[in-house]
Amino acid sequence: MTIQITDLCKAYKGLQAVDHLSFEVREGELFAFLGVNGAGKSTTINIISGILPKDSGTVKVCGYDIGTHADSVKPKLGIVFQSSVADKNLTVLDNFKSRAALYGISGKGLLRRLDELDELLGLGDILKRPVCKLSGGQRRRVDIARALLHRPELLILDEPTTGLDPQTRSAVWSAIDNLRRQHGLTVFLTTHYMEEASISDYVVILDGGKKVAEGTPHDLKTAYATDVVRLYSHTQQAVELLSDRYHVKSERDFADIEVGSTAQATQLILQYPQLFDDYEVLKGDMDSVFLHVVGKNIGGDMV
């Protein structure tokens, strides 16, 4: 296991930020850590990375106990924080040089590593530019490259694509996918984008410092989300025939029929075959899971 957390607790001035939290992150997986602001995500990350001491519990990272072997853990971590920590007045290359020096990387070794990161993240055209002159997407690529300079085993991404346009978000995720495929990198992700959580291998959802749900995206959607049969023909007939037994929402060009599961969707279609000559079954999504489990959307608003 890359991360093993057992019964972790942390309080601030009487407020329980992390409350008896336990979970595991397997080597090489994309792990999504979800919760509204204030749920305990950042506190947990700060404890994993050795920035913050725990009150109680056990935290092991890459086989080392963070409480007793923090110096052994830190070189194995790469962290991309919500806000860039690069020096905005220095060039990208100078930022990399100062960061690499902390790990004893210089000269030809640094040049080789920059060539590798350039191939992954496309850095060649911005290396000599000051960070303050870069776009948001370019800065994010720099942040990720900076975190990867020393070849960590675990990459922590704290809302890495917030505020980026869809094209740049896609480019960032393409680079992360390449890293996982080529190097077996373990990625620990927090995000407010549920489509990013839906491609993860495993998900833990926090609320008030406590774990309230966990599982694969498929398992969570099966347990907590509602499937929909979207019907593109016979919509008025479906409303009249099914509305007493199902929640049917009629739109201009289609009607959505809520069902509890894919199995129930199959039963419905077999029972009323005359209705279903143009339709699709839509699985519940991670937004629905989060709303069901936490009672709020990911931005924190009550439903």
PDB file of C-alpha atoms in Angstrom:
ATOM      1  CA  MET A   1       0.000   0.000   0.000  1.00  0.00           C
ATOM      2  CA  THR A   2       1.209   3.520  -0.798  1.00  0.00           C
ATOM      3  CA  ILE A   3      -0.889   5.084   1.987  1.00  0.00           C
ATOM      4  CA  GLN A   4      -2.347   3.389   5.062  1.00  0.00           C
ATOM      5  CA  ILE A   5      -4.318   5.577   7.466  1.00  0.00           C
ATOM      6  CA  THR A   6      -5.898   4.100  10.582  1.00  0.00           C
ATOM      7  CA  ASP A   7      -8.102   5.930  13.093  1.00  0.00           C
ATOM      8  CA  LEU A   8      -6.606   9.347  12.293  1.00  0.00           C
ATOM      9  CA  CYS A   9      -7.758  12.290  14.433  1.00  0.00           C
ATOM     10  CA  LYS A  10      -6.920  15.989  14.367  1.00  0.00           C
ATOM     11  CA  ALA A  11      -8.636  18.851  16.188  1.00  0.00           C
ATOM     12  CA  TYR A  12      -8.219  22.625  16.121  1.00  0.00           C
ATOM     13  CA  LYS A  13      -9.349  24.559  19.202  1.00  0.00           C
ATOM     14  CA  GLY A  14     -11.990  21.964  20.017  1.00  0.00           C
ATOM     15  CA  LEU A  15     -13.155  21.537  16.403  1.00  0.00           C
ATOM     16  CA  GLN A  16     -12.661  17.964  15.149  1.00  0.00           C
ATOM     17  CA  ALA A  17     -11.231  18.497  11.659  1.00  0.00           C
ATOM     18  CA  VAL A  18     -10.463  14.792  11.109  1.00  0.00           C
ATOM     19  CA  ASP A  19     -12.490  12.277  13.093  1.00  0.00           C
ATOM     20  CA  HIS A  20     -11.262   8.646  13.329  1.00  0.00           C
ATOM     21  CA  LEU A  21     -10.492   8.451   9.617  1.00  0.00           C
ATOM     22  CA  SER A  22      -9.249   5.196   8.052  1.00  0.00           C
ATOM     23  CA  PHE A  23      -8.528   4.337   4.414  1.00  0.00           C
ATOM     24  CA  GLU A  24      -5.882   2.841   2.117  1.00  0.00           C
ATOM     25  CA  VAL A  25      -4.405   3.898  -1.226  1.00  0.00           C
ATOM     26  CA  ARG A  26      -2.975   1.135  -3.392  1.00  0.00           C
ATOM     27  CA  GLU A  27       0.213   1.475  -5.376  1.00  0.00           C
ATOM     28  CA  GLY A  28      -0.333   2.860  -8.871  1.00  0.00           C
ATOM     29  CA  GLU A  29      -3.983   3.823  -8.471  1.00  0.00           C
ATOM     30  CA  LEU A  30      -5.797   7.099  -8.988  1.00  0.00           C
ATOM     31  CA  PHE A  31      -7.458   7.796  -5.637  1.00  0.00           C
ATOM     32  CA  ALA A  32     -10.111  10.525  -5.304  1.00  0.00           C
ATOM     33  CA  PHE A  33     -10.593  12.217  -1.922  1.00  0.00           C
ATOM     34  CA  LEU A  34     -13.851  14.191  -1.985  1.00  0.00           C
ATOM     35  CA  GLY A  35     -15.647  16.592   0.316  1.00  0.00           C
ATOM     36  CA  VAL A  36     -16.963  20.134   0.535  1.00  0.00           C
ATOM     37  CA  ASN A  37     -14.659  22.880   1.772  1.00  0.00           C
ATOM     38  CA  GLY A  38     -13.972  22.290   5.460  1.00  0.00           C
ATOM     39  CA  ALA A  39     -14.607  18.538   5.283  1.00  0.00           C
ATOM     40  CA  GLY A  40     -11.055  17.712   6.408  1.00  0.00           C
ATOM     41  CA  LYS A  41      -9.328  17.084   3.069  1.00  0.00           C
ATOM     42  CA  SER A  42      -6.563  19.672   3.388  1.00  0.00           C
ATOM     43  CA  THR A  43      -5.896  18.742   7.003  1.00  0.00           C
ATOM     44  CA  THR A  44      -5.449  15.110   5.985  1.00  0.00           C
ATOM     45  CA  ILE A  45      -3.124  16.051   3.126  1.00  0.00           C
ATOM     46  CA  ASN A  46      -1.033  18.220   5.441  1.00  0.00           C
ATOM     47  CA  ILE A  47      -0.675  15.302   7.847  1.00  0.00           C
ATOM     48  CA  ILE A  48       0.247  12.866   5.054  1.00  0.00           C
ATOM     49  CA  SER A  49       2.918  15.258   3.802  1.00  0.00           C
ATOM     50  CA  GLY A  50       4.377  15.901   7.259  1.00  0.00           C
ATOM     51  CA  ILE A  51       3.370  19.562   7.365  1.00  0.00           C
ATOM     52  CA  LEU A  52       0.968  19.059  10.270  1.00  0.00           C
ATOM     53  CA  PRO A  53       1.235  16.691  13.263  1.00  0.00           C
ATOM     54  CA  LYS A  54      -1.621  14.305  13.972  1.00  0.00           C
ATOM     55  CA  ASP A  55      -3.340  14.050  17.351  1.00  0.00           C
ATOM     56  CA  SER A  56      -3.765  10.279  17.209  1.00  0.00           C
ATOM     57  CA  GLY A  57      -3.954   7.361  14.814  1.00  0.00           C
ATOM     58  CA  THR A  58      -1.461   5.880  12.371  1.00  0.00           C
ATOM     59  CA  VAL A  59      -0.338   7.286   9.014  1.00  0.00           C
ATOM     60  CA  LYS A  60       2.014   5.239   6.846  1.00  0.00           C
ATOM     61  CA  VAL A  61       3.257   6.510   3.484  1.00  0.00           C
ATOM     62  CA  CYS A  62       5.301   4.258   1.177  1.00  0.00           C
ATOM     63  CA  GLY A  63       5.829   1.918   4.116  1.00  0.00           C
ATOM     64  CA  TYR A  64       7.073   4.578   6.565  1.00  0.00           C
ATOM     65  CA  ASP A  65       5.273   5.936   9.612  1.00  0.00           C
ATOM     66  CA  ILE A  66       4.986   9.691   9.042  1.00  0.00           C
ATOM     67  CA  GLY A  67       5.196  10.322  12.782  1.00  0.00           C
ATOM     68  CA  THR A  68       8.611   8.693  13.223  1.00  0.00           C
ATOM     69  CA  HIS A  69      10.130   8.676   9.720  1.00  0.00           C
ATOM     70  CA  ALA A  70       8.997  11.937   8.113  1.00  0.00           C
ATOM     71  CA  ASP A  71      12.445  12.488   6.573  1.00  0.00           C
ATOM     72  CA  SER A  72      12.121   9.170   4.737  1.00  0.00           C
ATOM     73  CA  VAL A  73       8.611   9.979   3.509  1.00  0.00           C
ATOM     74  CA  LYS A  74       9.095  13.496   2.139  1.00  0.00           C
ATOM     75  CA  PRO A  75      11.436  12.565  -0.768  1.00  0.00           C
ATOM     76  CA  LYS A  76       8.804  10.091  -1.965  1.00  0.00           C
ATOM     77  CA  LEU A  77       6.111  12.784  -2.238  1.00  0.00           C
ATOM     78  CA  GLY A  78       5.331  15.317  -4.936  1.00  0.00           C
ATOM     79  CA  ILE A  79       2.620  17.848  -4.087  1.00  0.00           C
ATOM     80  CA  VAL A  80       0.675  20.229  -6.316  1.00  0.00           C
ATOM     81  CA  PHE A  81      -1.192  22.654  -4.072  1.00  0.00           C
ATOM     82  CA  GLN A  82      -4.350  24.586  -5.001  1.00  0.00           C
ATOM     83  CA  SER A  83      -2.286  27.765  -5.389  1.00  0.00           C
ATOM     84  CA  SER A  84       1.017  27.753  -7.232  1.00  0.00           C
ATOM     85  CA  VAL A  85       4.108  27.858  -5.004  1.00  0.00           C
ATOM     86  CA  ALA A  86       6.494  28.741  -7.840  1.00  0.00           C
ATOM     87  CA  ASP A  87       8.411  32.032  -7.525  1.00  0.00           C
ATOM     88  CA  LYS A  88       6.538  34.278  -9.942  1.00  0.00           C
ATOM     89  CA  ASN A  89       9.503  36.595 -10.524  1.00  0.00           C
ATOM     90  CA  LEU A  90      11.885  33.823 -11.584  1.00  0.00           C
ATOM     91  CA  THR A  91      11.900  32.044 -14.915  1.00  0.00           C
ATOM     92  CA  VAL A  92      10.485  28.542 -15.119  1.00  0.00           C
ATOM     93  CA  LEU A  93      14.026  27.145 -15.526  1.00  0.00           C
ATOM     94  CA  ASP A  94      15.312  29.009 -12.466  1.00  0.00           C
ATOM     95  CA  ASN A  95      12.374  27.680 -10.451  1.00  0.00           C
ATOM     96  CA  PHE A  96      13.273  24.165 -11.530  1.00  0.00           C
ATOM     97  CA  LYS A  97      16.961  24.662 -10.713  1.00  0.00           C
ATOM     98  CA  SER A  98      16.243  25.882  -7.186  1.00  0.00           C
ATOM     99  CA  ARG A  99      13.793  23.051  -6.550  1.00  0.00           C
ATOM    100  CA  ALA A 100      16.113  20.393  -8.003  1.00  0.00           C
ATOM    101  CA  ALA A 101      19.003  21.595  -5.841  1.00  0.00           C
ATOM    102  CA  LEU A 102      17.051  20.543  -2.744  1.00  0.00           C
ATOM    103  CA  TYR A 103      17.298  16.953  -3.988  1.00  0.00           C
ATOM    104  CA  GLY A 104      20.894  17.141  -5.225  1.00  0.00           C
ATOM    105  CA  ILE A 105      19.860  17.245  -8.886  1.00  0.00           C
ATOM    106  CA  SER A 106      21.998  19.495 -11.094  1.00  0.00           C
ATOM    107  CA  GLY A 107      24.086  19.628 -14.270  1.00  0.00           C
ATOM    108  CA  LYS A 108      23.476  16.888 -16.830  1.00  0.00           C
ATOM    109  CA  GLY A 109      21.149  15.047 -14.456  1.00  0.00           C
ATOM    110  CA  LEU A 110      18.845  18.058 -14.326  1.00  0.00           C
ATOM    111  CA  LEU A 111      18.970  18.523 -18.105  1.00  0.00           C
ATOM    112  CA  ARG A 112      18.013  14.874 -18.646  1.00  0.00           C
ATOM    113  CA  ARG A 113      15.131  15.195 -16.209  1.00  0.00           C
ATOM    114  CA  LEU A 114      13.893  18.386 -17.869  1.00  0.00           C
ATOM    115  CA  ASP A 115      13.945  16.636 -21.256  1.00  0.00           C
ATOM    116  CA  GLU A 116      11.777  13.857 -19.793  1.00  0.00           C
ATOM    117  CA  LEU A 117       9.331  16.334 -18.265  1.00  0.00           C
ATOM    118  CA  ASP A 118       9.256  18.360 -21.475  1.00  0.00           C
ATOM    119  CA  GLU A 119       8.166  15.251 -23.357  1.00  0.00           C
ATOM    120  CA  LEU A 120       5.340  14.698 -20.843  1.00  0.00           C
ATOM    121  CA  LEU A 121       4.206  18.258 -20.243  1.00  0.00           C
ATOM    122  CA  GLY A 122       5.456  20.375 -23.152  1.00  0.00           C
ATOM    123  CA  LEU A 123       7.739  22.804 -21.301  1.00  0.00           C
ATOM    124  CA  GLY A 124      10.330  23.709 -23.929  1.00  0.00           C
ATOM    125  CA  ASP A 125       8.671  26.923 -25.118  1.00  0.00           C
ATOM    126  CA  ILE A 126       8.215  28.378 -21.616  1.00  0.00           C
ATOM    127  CA  LEU A 127      11.419  27.444 -19.745  1.00  0.00           C
ATOM    128  CA  LYS A 128      12.976  30.899 -20.181  1.00  0.00           C
ATOM    129  CA  ARG A 129       9.829  32.863 -19.416  1.00  0.00           C
ATOM    130  CA  PRO A 130       9.049  34.369 -15.986  1.00  0.00           C
ATOM    131  CA  VAL A 131       6.276  32.482 -14.194  1.00  0.00           C
ATOM    132  CA  CYS A 132       4.281  35.717 -13.847  1.00  0.00           C
ATOM    133  CA  LYS A 133       3.993  35.875 -17.655  1.00  0.00           C
ATOM    134  CA  LEU A 134       2.444  32.424 -18.015  1.00  0.00           C
ATOM    135  CA  SER A 135      -1.194  31.517 -18.523  1.00  0.00           C
ATOM    136  CA  GLY A 136      -3.095  29.545 -15.899  1.00  0.00           C
ATOM    137  CA  GLY A 137      -2.674  26.297 -17.811  1.00  0.00           C
ATOM    138  CA  GLN A 138       1.046  26.856 -18.316  1.00  0.00           C
ATOM    139  CA  ARG A 139       1.522  27.544 -14.608  1.00  0.00           C
ATOM    140  CA  ARG A 140      -0.287  24.325 -13.779  1.00  0.00           C
ATOM    141  CA  ARG A 141       2.059  22.368 -16.034  1.00  0.00           C
ATOM    142  CA  VAL A 142       4.985  24.024 -14.280  1.00  0.00           C
ATOM    143  CA  ASP A 143       3.552  23.126 -10.857  1.00  0.00           C
ATOM    144  CA  ILE A 144       3.182  19.476 -11.866  1.00  0.00           C
ATOM    145  CA  ALA A 145       6.670  19.308 -13.402  1.00  0.00           C
ATOM    146  CA  ARG A 146       8.141  20.931 -10.286  1.00  0.00           C
ATOM    147  CA  ALA A 147       6.477  18.287  -8.114  1.00  0.00           C
ATOM    148  CA  LEU A 148       7.862  15.510 -10.336  1.00  0.00           C
ATOM    149  CA  LEU A 149      11.485  16.659 -10.612  1.00  0.00           C
ATOM    150  CA  HIS A 150      12.748  14.181  -8.016  1.00  0.00           C
ATOM    151  CA  ARG A 151      10.717  11.204  -9.341  1.00  0.00           C
ATOM    152  CA  PRO A 152       8.323  10.770  -6.395  1.00  0.00           C
ATOM    153  CA  GLU A 153       6.347   7.586  -5.832  1.00  0.00           C
ATOM    154  CA  LEU A 154       3.210   9.478  -4.768  1.00  0.00           C
ATOM    155  CA  LEU A 155       1.799  12.608  -6.445  1.00  0.00           C
ATOM    156  CA  ILE A 156      -0.740  14.588  -4.408  1.00  0.00           C
ATOM    157  CA  LEU A 157      -2.951  16.847  -6.525  1.00  0.00           C
ATOM    158  CA  ASP A 158      -5.046  19.285  -4.499  1.00  0.00           C
ATOM    159  CA  GLU A 159      -7.721  20.555  -6.929  1.00  0.00           C
ATOM    160  CA  PRO A 160      -5.186  20.720  -9.772  1.00  0.00           C
ATOM    161  CA  THR A 161      -7.536  21.896 -12.533  1.00  0.00           C
ATOM    162  CA  THR A 162      -9.719  24.442 -10.710  1.00  0.00           C
ATOM    163  CA  GLY A 163     -10.193  27.524 -12.875  1.00  0.00           C
ATOM    164  CA  LEU A 164      -8.718  25.996 -16.023  1.00  0.00           C
ATOM    165  CA  ASP A 165     -10.537  25.943 -19.349  1.00  0.00           C
ATOM    166  CA  PRO A 166     -11.705  22.524 -20.623  1.00  0.00           C
ATOM    167  CA  GLN A 167      -8.914  22.220 -23.206  1.00  0.00           C
ATOM    168  CA  THR A 168      -6.204  22.905 -20.620  1.00  0.00           C
ATOM    169  CA  ARG A 169      -7.838  20.543 -18.116  1.00  0.00           C
ATOM    170  CA  SER A 170      -7.781  17.831 -20.783  1.00  0.00           C
ATOM    171  CA  ALA A 171      -4.075  18.465 -21.447  1.00  0.00           C
ATOM    172  CA  VAL A 172      -3.241  18.275 -17.732  1.00  0.00           C
ATOM    173  CA  TRP A 173      -5.098  14.977 -17.376  1.00  0.00           C
ATOM    174  CA  SER A 174      -3.425  13.566 -20.469  1.00  0.00           C
ATOM    175  CA  ALA A 175      -0.042  14.219 -18.845  1.00  0.00           C
ATOM    176  CA  ILE A 176      -1.162  12.619 -15.564  1.00  0.00           C
ATOM    177  CA  ASP A 177      -2.455   9.544 -17.416  1.00  0.00           C
ATOM    178  CA  ASN A 178       0.878   9.205 -19.226  1.00  0.00           C
ATOM    179  CA  LEU A 179       2.744   9.327 -15.922  1.00  0.00           C
ATOM    180  CA  ARG A 180       0.583   6.602 -14.433  1.00  0.00           C
ATOM    181  CA  ARG A 181       0.896   4.333 -17.466  1.00  0.00           C
ATOM    182  CA  GLN A 182       4.630   4.804 -17.997  1.00  0.00           C
ATOM    183  CA  HIS A 183       5.888   5.021 -14.427  1.00  0.00           C
ATOM    184  CA  GLY A 184       3.216   3.434 -12.209  1.00  0.00           C
ATOM    185  CA  LEU A 185       2.820   6.685 -10.278  1.00  0.00           C
ATOM    186  CA  THR A 186       0.246   6.712  -7.478  1.00  0.00           C
ATOM    187  CA  VAL A 187      -1.998   9.796  -7.664  1.00  0.00           C
ATOM    188  CA  PHE A 188      -3.964  11.156  -4.684  1.00  0.00           C
ATOM    189  CA  LEU A 189      -6.539  13.641  -5.952  1.00  0.00           C
ATOM    190  CA  THR A 190      -8.912  16.176  -4.452  1.00  0.00           C
ATOM    191  CA  THR A 191     -11.276  17.800  -6.916  1.00  0.00           C
ATOM    192  CA  HIS A 192     -14.568  19.662  -7.273  1.00  0.00           C
ATOM    193  CA  TYR A 193     -15.073  18.192 -10.749  1.00  0.00           C
ATOM    194  CA  MET A 194     -17.068  14.987 -10.438  1.00  0.00           C
ATOM    195  CA  GLU A 195     -16.143  13.854 -13.951  1.00  0.00           C
ATOM    196  CA  GLU A 196     -12.537  13.673 -12.693  1.00  0.00           C
ATOM    197  CA  ALA A 197     -13.610  11.617  -9.693  1.00  0.00           C
ATOM    198  CA  SER A 198     -15.546   9.276 -11.974  1.00  0.00           C
ATOM    199  CA  ILE A 199     -12.351   8.121 -13.747  1.00  0.00           C
ATOM    200  CA  SER A 200     -10.572   7.308 -10.488  1.00  0.00           C
ATOM    201  CA  ASP A 201      -9.917   3.770  -9.275  1.00  0.00           C
ATOM    202  CA  TYR A 202     -11.262   4.373  -5.767  1.00  0.00           C
ATOM    203  CA  VAL A 203     -13.144   7.156  -3.970  1.00  0.00           C
ATOM    204  CA  VAL A 204     -13.442   8.241  -0.338  1.00  0.00           C
ATOM    205  CA  ILE A 205     -16.017  10.918   0.568  1.00  0.00           C
ATOM    206  CA  LEU A 206     -15.600  13.019   3.721  1.00  0.00           C
ATOM    207  CA  ASP A 207     -18.150  15.086   5.604  1.00  0.00           C
ATOM    208  CA  GLY A 208     -17.356  16.878   8.849  1.00  0.00           C
ATOM    209  CA  GLY A 209     -14.019  15.102   9.127  1.00  0.00           C
ATOM    210  CA  LYS A 210     -15.615  11.647   8.925  1.00  0.00           C
ATOM    211  CA  LYS A 211     -15.623   9.111   6.115  1.00  0.00           C
ATOM    212  CA  VAL A 212     -19.223   8.804   4.938  1.00  0.00           C
ATOM    213  CA  ALA A 213     -18.773   6.636   1.825  1.00  0.00           C
ATOM    214  CA  GLU A 214     -16.089   4.781  -0.095  1.00  0.00           C
ATOM    215  CA  GLY A 215     -15.762   2.453  -3.047  1.00  0.00           C
ATOM    216  CA  THR A 216     -15.125   2.359  -6.768  1.00  0.00           C
ATOM    217  CA  PRO A 217     -17.075   4.924  -8.825  1.00  0.00           C
ATOM    218  CA  HIS A 218     -19.182   2.098 -10.237  1.00  0.00           C
ATOM    219  CA  ASP A 219     -20.011   0.701  -6.812  1.00  0.00           C
ATOM    220  CA  LEU A 220     -20.872   4.146  -5.434  1.00  0.00           C
ATOM    221  CA  LYS A 221     -23.108   4.966  -8.390  1.00  0.00           C
ATOM    222  CA  THR A 222     -24.843   1.615  -8.041  1.00  0.00           C
ATOM    223  CA  ALA A 223     -25.408   2.151  -4.315  1.00  0.00           C
ATOM    224  CA  TYR A 224     -26.387   5.828  -4.235  1.00  0.00           C
ATOM    225  CA  ALA A 225     -27.315   7.196  -7.671  1.00  0.00           C
ATOM    226  CA  THR A 226     -30.526   6.853  -9.667  1.00  0.00           C
ATOM    227  CA  ASP A 227     -30.451   5.555 -13.241  1.00  0.00           C
ATOM    228  CA  VAL A 228     -32.566   7.161 -15.940  1.00  0.00           C
ATOM    229  CA  VAL A 229     -34.149   5.705 -19.051  1.00  0.00           C
ATOM    230  CA  ARG A 230     -34.227   8.528 -21.607  1.00  0.00           C
ATOM    231  CA  LEU A 231     -36.976   7.959 -24.120  1.00  0.00           C
ATOM    232  CA  TYR A 232     -36.933   9.821 -27.469  1.00  0.00           C
ATOM    233  CA  SER A 233     -40.203   8.504 -28.883  1.00  0.00           C
ATOM    234  CA  HIS A 234     -43.734   7.924 -27.532  1.00  0.00           C
ATOM    235  CA  THR A 235     -42.973  10.454 -24.781  1.00  0.00           C
ATOM    236  CA  GLN A 236     -46.561  11.562 -24.144  1.00  0.00           C
ATOM    237  CA  GLN A 237     -47.748   7.960 -24.102  1.00  0.00           C
ATOM    238  CA  ALA A 238     -44.994   7.115 -21.587  1.00  0.00           C
ATOM    239  CA  VAL A 239     -46.011   9.992 -19.311  1.00  0.00           C
ATOM    240  CA  GLU A 240     -49.640   8.837 -19.318  1.00  0.00           C
ATOM    241  CA  LEU A 241     -48.776   5.167 -18.868  1.00  0.00           C
ATOM    242  CA  LEU A 242     -45.907   5.321 -16.359  1.00  0.00           C
ATOM    243  CA  SER A 243     -46.249   8.485 -14.279  1.00  0.00           C
ATOM    244  CA  ASP A 244     -48.301   6.745 -11.570  1.00  0.00           C
ATOM    245  CA  ARG A 245     -45.440   4.277 -10.879  1.00  0.00           C
ATOM    246  CA  TYR A 246     -42.303   6.197 -11.868  1.00  0.00           C
ATOM    247  CA  HIS A 247     -40.985   9.725 -11.680  1.00  0.00           C
ATOM    248  CA  VAL A 248     -41.238  10.839 -15.307  1.00  0.00           C
ATOM    249  CA  LYS A 249     -39.831  14.184 -16.413  1.00  0.00           C
ATOM    250  CA  SER A 250     -40.978  15.255 -19.851  1.00  0.00           C
ATOM    251  CA  GLU A 251     -38.843  17.635 -21.905  1.00  0.00           C
ATOM    252  CA  ARG A 252     -39.360  18.999 -25.398  1.00  0.00           C
ATOM    253  CA  ASP A 253     -37.599  16.169 -27.260  1.00  0.00           C
ATOM    254  CA  PHE A 254     -37.454  13.375 -24.706  1.00  0.00           C
ATOM    255  CA  ALA A 255     -38.760  12.016 -21.415  1.00  0.00           C
ATOM    256  CA  ASP A 256     -36.612  10.840 -18.486  1.00  0.00           C
ATOM    257  CA  ILE A 257     -37.914   7.930 -16.445  1.00  0.00           C
ATOM    258  CA  GLU A 258     -36.110   7.447 -13.111  1.00  0.00           C
ATOM    259  CA  VAL A 259     -35.407   3.836 -12.146  1.00  0.00           C
ATOM    260  CA  GLY A 260     -33.559   2.383  -9.175  1.00  0.00           C
ATOM    261  CA  SER A 261     -31.020   0.385 -11.144  1.00  0.00           C
ATOM    262  CA  THR A 262     -30.060  -0.907 -14.568  1.00  0.00           C
ATOM    263  CA  ALA A 263     -31.893  -4.142 -13.723  1.00  0.00           C
ATOM    264  CA  GLN A 264     -35.100  -2.158 -13.124  1.00  0.00           C
ATOM    265  CA  ALA A 265     -34.546  -0.350 -16.416  1.00  0.00           C
ATOM    266  CA  THR A 266     -34.363  -3.717 -18.187  1.00  0.00           C
ATOM    267  CA  GLN A 267     -37.583  -4.880 -16.500  1.00  0.00           C
ATOM    268  CA  LEU A 268     -39.346  -1.672 -17.528  1.00  0.00           C
ATOM    269  CA  ILE A 269     -38.278  -1.987 -21.165  1.00  0.00           C
ATOM    270  CA  LEU A 270     -39.328  -5.632 -21.325  1.00  0.00           C
ATOM    271  CA  GLN A 271     -42.692  -4.807 -19.751  1.00  0.00           C
ATOM    272  CA  TYR A 272     -43.507  -1.977 -22.211  1.00  0.00           C
ATOM    273  CA  PRO A 273     -41.641  -2.859 -25.423  1.00  0.00           C
ATOM    274  CA  GLN A 274     -44.044  -0.787 -27.517  1.00  0.00           C
ATOM    275  CA  LEU A 275     -42.614   2.402 -25.991  1.00  0.00           C
ATOM    276  CA  PHE A 276     -38.921   1.722 -26.318  1.00  0.00           C
ATOM    277  CA  ASP A 277     -37.812   1.840 -29.931  1.00  0.00           C
ATOM    278  CA  ASP A 278     -35.560   4.883 -29.428  1.00  0.00           C
ATOM    279  CA  TYR A 279     -34.002   5.239 -25.971  1.00  0.00           C
ATOM    280  CA  GLU A 280     -30.845   5.047 -23.866  1.00  0.00           C
ATOM    281  CA  VAL A 281     -30.122   4.069 -20.264  1.00  0.00           C
ATOM    282  CA  LEU A 282     -28.113   6.701 -18.392  1.00  0.00           C
ATOM    283  CA  LYS A 283     -26.235   5.585 -15.310  1.00  0.00           C
ATOM    284  CA  GLY A 284     -26.365   7.830 -12.260  1.00  0.00           C
ATOM    285  CA  ASP A 285     -23.289  10.039 -11.994  1.00  0.00           C
ATOM    286  CA  MET A 286     -20.892  11.022  -9.220  1.00  0.00           C
ATOM    287  CA  ASP A 287     -22.701  14.332  -8.706  1.00  0.00           C
ATOM    288  CA  SER A 288     -25.785  12.325  -7.737  1.00  0.00           C
ATOM    289  CA  VAL A 289     -23.696  10.143  -5.446  1.00  0.00           C
ATOM    290  CA  PHE A 290     -22.236  13.157  -3.647  1.00  0.00           C
ATOM    291  CA  LEU A 291     -25.625  14.814  -3.236  1.00  0.00           C
ATOM    292  CA  HIS A 292     -27.133  11.614  -1.865  1.00  0.00           C
ATOM    293  CA  VAL A 293     -24.312  10.912   0.589  1.00  0.00           C
ATOM    294  CA  VAL A 294     -23.559  14.428   1.844  1.00  0.00           C
ATOM    295  CA  GLY A 295     -26.818  16.275   1.199  1.00  0.00           C
ATOM    296  CA  LYS A 296     -24.925  19.109  -0.487  1.00  0.00           C
ATOM    297  CA  ASN A 297     -23.385  19.670  -3.849  1.00  0.00           C
ATOM    298  CA  ILE A 298     -19.597  19.648  -4.063  1.00  0.00           C
ATOM    299  CA  GLY A 299     -19.518  23.436  -3.773  1.00  0.00           C
ATOM    300  CA  GLY A 300     -21.181  23.199  -0.364  1.00  0.00           C
ATOM    301  CA  ASP A 301     -24.741  24.320  -1.095  1.00  0.00           C
ATOM    302  CA  MET A 302     -27.583  22.459   0.602  1.00  0.00           C
ATOM    303  CA  VAL A 303     -30.135  20.713  -1.602  1.00  0.00           C
TER     304      VAL A 303
END
